[in-house]
PDB file of C-alpha atoms in Angstrom:
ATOM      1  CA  UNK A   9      43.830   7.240  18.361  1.00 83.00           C
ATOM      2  CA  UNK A  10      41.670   7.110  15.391  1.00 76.00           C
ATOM      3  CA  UNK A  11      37.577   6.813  14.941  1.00 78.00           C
ATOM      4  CA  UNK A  12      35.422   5.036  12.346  1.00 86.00           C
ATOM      5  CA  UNK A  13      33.536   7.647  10.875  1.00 86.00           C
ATOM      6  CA  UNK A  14      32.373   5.901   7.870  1.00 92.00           C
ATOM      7  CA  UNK A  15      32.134   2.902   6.113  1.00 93.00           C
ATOM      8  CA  UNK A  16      32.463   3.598   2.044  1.00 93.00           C
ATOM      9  CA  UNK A  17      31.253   1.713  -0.923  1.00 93.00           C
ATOM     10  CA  UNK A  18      32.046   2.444  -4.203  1.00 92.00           C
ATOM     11  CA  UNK A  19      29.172   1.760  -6.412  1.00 93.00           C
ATOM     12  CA  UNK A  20      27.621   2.396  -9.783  1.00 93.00           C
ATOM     13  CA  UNK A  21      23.534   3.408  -8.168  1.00 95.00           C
ATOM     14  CA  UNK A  22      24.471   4.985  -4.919  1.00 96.00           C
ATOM     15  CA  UNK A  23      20.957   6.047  -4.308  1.00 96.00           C
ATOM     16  CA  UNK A  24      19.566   2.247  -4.611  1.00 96.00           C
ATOM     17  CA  UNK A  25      22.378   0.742  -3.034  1.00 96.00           C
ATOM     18  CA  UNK A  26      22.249   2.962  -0.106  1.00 97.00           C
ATOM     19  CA  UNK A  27      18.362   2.434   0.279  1.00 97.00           C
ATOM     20  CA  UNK A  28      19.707  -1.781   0.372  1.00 97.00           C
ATOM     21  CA  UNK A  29      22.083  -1.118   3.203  1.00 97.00           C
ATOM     22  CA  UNK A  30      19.141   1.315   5.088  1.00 97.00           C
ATOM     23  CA  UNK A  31      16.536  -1.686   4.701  1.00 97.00           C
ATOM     24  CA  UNK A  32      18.881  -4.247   5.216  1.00 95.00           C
ATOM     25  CA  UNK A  33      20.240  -2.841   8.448  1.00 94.00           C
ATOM     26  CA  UNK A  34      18.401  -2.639  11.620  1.00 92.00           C
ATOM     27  CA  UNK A  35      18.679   1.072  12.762  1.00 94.00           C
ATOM     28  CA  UNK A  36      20.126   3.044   9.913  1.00 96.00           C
ATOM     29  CA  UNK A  37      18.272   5.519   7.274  1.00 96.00           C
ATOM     30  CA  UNK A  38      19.415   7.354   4.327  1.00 97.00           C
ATOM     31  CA  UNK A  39      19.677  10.748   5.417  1.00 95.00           C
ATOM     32  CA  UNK A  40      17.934  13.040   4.754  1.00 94.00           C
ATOM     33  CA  UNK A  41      17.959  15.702   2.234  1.00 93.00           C
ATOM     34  CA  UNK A  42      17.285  19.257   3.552  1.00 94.00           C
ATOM     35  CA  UNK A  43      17.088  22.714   1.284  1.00 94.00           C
ATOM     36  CA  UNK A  44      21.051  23.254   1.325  1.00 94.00           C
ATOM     37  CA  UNK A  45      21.882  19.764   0.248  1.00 92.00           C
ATOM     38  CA  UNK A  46      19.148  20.151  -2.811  1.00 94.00           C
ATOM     39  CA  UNK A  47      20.793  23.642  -3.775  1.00 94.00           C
ATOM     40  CA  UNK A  48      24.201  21.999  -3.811  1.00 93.00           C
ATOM     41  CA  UNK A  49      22.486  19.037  -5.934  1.00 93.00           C
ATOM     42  CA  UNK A  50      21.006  21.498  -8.232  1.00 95.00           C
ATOM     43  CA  UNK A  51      24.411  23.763  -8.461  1.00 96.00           C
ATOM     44  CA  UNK A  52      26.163  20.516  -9.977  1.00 93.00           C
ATOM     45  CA  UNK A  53      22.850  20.155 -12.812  1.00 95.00           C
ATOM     46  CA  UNK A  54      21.280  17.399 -10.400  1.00 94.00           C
ATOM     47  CA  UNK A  55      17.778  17.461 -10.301  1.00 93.00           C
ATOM     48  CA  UNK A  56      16.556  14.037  -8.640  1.00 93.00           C
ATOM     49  CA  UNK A  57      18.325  12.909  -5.471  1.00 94.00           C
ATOM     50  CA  UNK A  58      18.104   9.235  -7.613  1.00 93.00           C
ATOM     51  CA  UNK A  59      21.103  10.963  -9.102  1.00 94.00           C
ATOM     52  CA  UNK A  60      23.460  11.846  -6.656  1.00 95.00           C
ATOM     53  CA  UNK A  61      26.482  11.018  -6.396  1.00 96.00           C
ATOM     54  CA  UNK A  62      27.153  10.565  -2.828  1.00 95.00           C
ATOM     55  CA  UNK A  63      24.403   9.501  -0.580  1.00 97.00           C
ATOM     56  CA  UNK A  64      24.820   9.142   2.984  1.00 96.00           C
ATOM     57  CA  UNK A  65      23.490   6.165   5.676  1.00 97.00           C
ATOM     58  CA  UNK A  66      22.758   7.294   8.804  1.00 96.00           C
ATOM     59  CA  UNK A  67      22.535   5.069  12.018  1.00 94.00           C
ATOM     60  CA  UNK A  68      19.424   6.692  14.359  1.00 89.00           C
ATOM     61  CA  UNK A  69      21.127   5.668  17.470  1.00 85.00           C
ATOM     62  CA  UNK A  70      24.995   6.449  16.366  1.00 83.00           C
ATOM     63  CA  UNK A  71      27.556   4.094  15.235  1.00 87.00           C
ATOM     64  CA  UNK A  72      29.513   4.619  11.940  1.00 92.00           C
ATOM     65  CA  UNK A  73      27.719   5.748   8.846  1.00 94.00           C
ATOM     66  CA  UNK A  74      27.666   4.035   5.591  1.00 96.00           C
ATOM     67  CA  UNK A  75      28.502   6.395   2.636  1.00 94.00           C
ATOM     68  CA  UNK A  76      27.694   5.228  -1.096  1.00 95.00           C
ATOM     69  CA  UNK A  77      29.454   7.457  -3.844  1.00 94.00           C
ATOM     70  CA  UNK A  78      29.422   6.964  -7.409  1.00 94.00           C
ATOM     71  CA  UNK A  79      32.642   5.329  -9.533  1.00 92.00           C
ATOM     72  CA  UNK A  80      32.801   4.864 -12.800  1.00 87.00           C
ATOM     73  CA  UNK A  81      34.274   1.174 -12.846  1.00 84.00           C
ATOM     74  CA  UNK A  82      32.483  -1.993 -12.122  1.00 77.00           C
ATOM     75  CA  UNK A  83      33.232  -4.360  -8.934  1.00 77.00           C
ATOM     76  CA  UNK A  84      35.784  -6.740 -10.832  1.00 79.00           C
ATOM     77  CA  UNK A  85      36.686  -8.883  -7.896  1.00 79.00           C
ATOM     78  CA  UNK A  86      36.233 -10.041  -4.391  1.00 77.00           C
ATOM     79  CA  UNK A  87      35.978  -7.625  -1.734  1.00 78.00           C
ATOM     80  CA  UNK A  88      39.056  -6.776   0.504  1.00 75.00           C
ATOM     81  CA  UNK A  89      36.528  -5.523   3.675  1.00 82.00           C
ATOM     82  CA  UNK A  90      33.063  -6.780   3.833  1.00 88.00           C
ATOM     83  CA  UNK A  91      30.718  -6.497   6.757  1.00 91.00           C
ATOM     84  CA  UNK A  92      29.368  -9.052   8.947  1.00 92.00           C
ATOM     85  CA  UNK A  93      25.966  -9.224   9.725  1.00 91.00           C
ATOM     86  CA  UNK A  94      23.560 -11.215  12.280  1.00 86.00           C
ATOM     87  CA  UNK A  95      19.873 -11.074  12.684  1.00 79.00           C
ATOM     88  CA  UNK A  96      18.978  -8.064  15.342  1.00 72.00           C
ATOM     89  CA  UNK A  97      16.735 -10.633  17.251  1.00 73.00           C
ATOM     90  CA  UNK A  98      18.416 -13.302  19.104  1.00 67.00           C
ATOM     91  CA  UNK A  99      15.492 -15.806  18.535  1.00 70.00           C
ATOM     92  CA  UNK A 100      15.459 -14.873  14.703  1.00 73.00           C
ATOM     93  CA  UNK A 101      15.164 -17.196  12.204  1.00 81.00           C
ATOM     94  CA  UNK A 102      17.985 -17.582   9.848  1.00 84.00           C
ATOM     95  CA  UNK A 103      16.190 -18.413   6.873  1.00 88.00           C
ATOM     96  CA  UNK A 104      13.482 -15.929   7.427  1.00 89.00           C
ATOM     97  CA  UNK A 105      16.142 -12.836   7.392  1.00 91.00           C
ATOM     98  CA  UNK A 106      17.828 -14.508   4.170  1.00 93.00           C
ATOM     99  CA  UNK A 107      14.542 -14.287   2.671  1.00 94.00           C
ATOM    100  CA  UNK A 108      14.294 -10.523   3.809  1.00 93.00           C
ATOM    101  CA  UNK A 109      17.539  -9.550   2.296  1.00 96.00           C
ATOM    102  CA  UNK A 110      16.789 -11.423  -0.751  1.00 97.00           C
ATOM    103  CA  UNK A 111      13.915  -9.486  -1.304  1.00 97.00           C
ATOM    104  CA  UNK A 112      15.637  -6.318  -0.819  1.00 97.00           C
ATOM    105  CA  UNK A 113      18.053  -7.412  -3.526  1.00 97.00           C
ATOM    106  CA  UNK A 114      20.522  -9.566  -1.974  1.00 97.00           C
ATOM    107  CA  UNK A 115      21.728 -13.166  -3.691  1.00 97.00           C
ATOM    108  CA  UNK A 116      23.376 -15.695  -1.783  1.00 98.00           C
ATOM    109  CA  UNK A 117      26.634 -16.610  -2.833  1.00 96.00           C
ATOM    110  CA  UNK A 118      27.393 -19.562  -0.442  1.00 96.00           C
ATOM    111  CA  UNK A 119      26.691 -21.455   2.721  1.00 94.00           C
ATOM    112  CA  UNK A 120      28.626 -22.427   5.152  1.00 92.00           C
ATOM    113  CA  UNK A 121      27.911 -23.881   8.643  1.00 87.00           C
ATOM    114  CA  UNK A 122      27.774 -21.209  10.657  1.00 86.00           C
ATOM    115  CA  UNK A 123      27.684 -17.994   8.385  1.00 89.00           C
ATOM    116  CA  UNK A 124      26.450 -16.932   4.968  1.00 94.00           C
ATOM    117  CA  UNK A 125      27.778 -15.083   1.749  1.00 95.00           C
ATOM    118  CA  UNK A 126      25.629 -12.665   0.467  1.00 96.00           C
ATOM    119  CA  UNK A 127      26.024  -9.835  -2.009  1.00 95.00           C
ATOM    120  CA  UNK A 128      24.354  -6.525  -2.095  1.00 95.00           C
ATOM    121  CA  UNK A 129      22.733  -5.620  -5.629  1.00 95.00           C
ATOM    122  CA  UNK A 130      26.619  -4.041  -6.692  1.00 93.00           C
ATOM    123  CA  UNK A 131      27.458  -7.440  -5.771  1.00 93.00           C
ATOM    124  CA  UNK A 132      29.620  -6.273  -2.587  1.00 93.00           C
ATOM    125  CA  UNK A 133      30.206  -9.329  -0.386  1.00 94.00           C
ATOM    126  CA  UNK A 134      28.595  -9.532   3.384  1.00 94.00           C
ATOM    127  CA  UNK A 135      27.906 -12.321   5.428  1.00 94.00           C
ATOM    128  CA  UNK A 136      25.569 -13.018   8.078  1.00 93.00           C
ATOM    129  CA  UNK A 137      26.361 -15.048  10.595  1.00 88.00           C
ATOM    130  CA  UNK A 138      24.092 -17.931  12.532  1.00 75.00           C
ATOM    131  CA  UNK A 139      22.986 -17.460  15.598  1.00 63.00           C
ATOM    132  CA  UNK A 140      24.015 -20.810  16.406  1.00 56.00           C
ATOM    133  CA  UNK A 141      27.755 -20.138  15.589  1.00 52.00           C
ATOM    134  CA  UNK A 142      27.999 -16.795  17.916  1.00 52.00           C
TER     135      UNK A 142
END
């Protein structure tokens, strides 16, 4: 039997889209760099974790991990896998955590009554789901 390790996106700024997914989600960080991950950075002529290539999400109490690596190709079309989302609180207001995402970089794509489309700044799809509807 398999297990989920990870969760990949494909992205052109792994570093800020990583830092998206680590605000937007209750829980996870980016992890963190430590002295043998900055020599390996430096050993490929990286000198500002902005740059790297593959930067890695980290959920503080487990659960899969969300890794963001660099591709040289744009998004061209809708996503095959997205992730679903609902607020963390169960008394949460919708609108309130649409506003939070939005301000992390998110746009709404569409509404519908009980979820909504958002993308993340690479414009990968996610929804998050109403309360309501669950």
């Amino acid at each position: 039997m398999a297990l989920l390790r990870d969760i990949v996106f494909d992205c052109a700024r792994p570093a800020a889209t990583a830092r998206f997914w680590a605000a937007a989600l209750d829980g996870y960080a980016v992890a963190p760099y430590d002295d043998a991950e900055l020599a390996r950075l430096r050993s490929m002529g990286i000198t500002s974790v902005e740059d790297d290539p593959t930067v890695l999400v980290e959920a503080v109490g487990g659960g899969p991990r969300l890794f963001f690596q660099l591709v040289p190709e744009g998004k061209r079309v809708k996503n095959r896998v997205h992730l679903d989302l609902v607020a963390a609180e169960p008394d949460a207001d919708t609108e309130a955590e649409i506003r939070r995402l939005t301000a992390l970089g998110a746009t709404v794509q569409a509404r519908y009554p009980d979820n909504v489309v958002l993308a993340d700044p690479e414009g990968n799809e996610f929804c998050l789901s109403l309360r309501s509807a669950l």
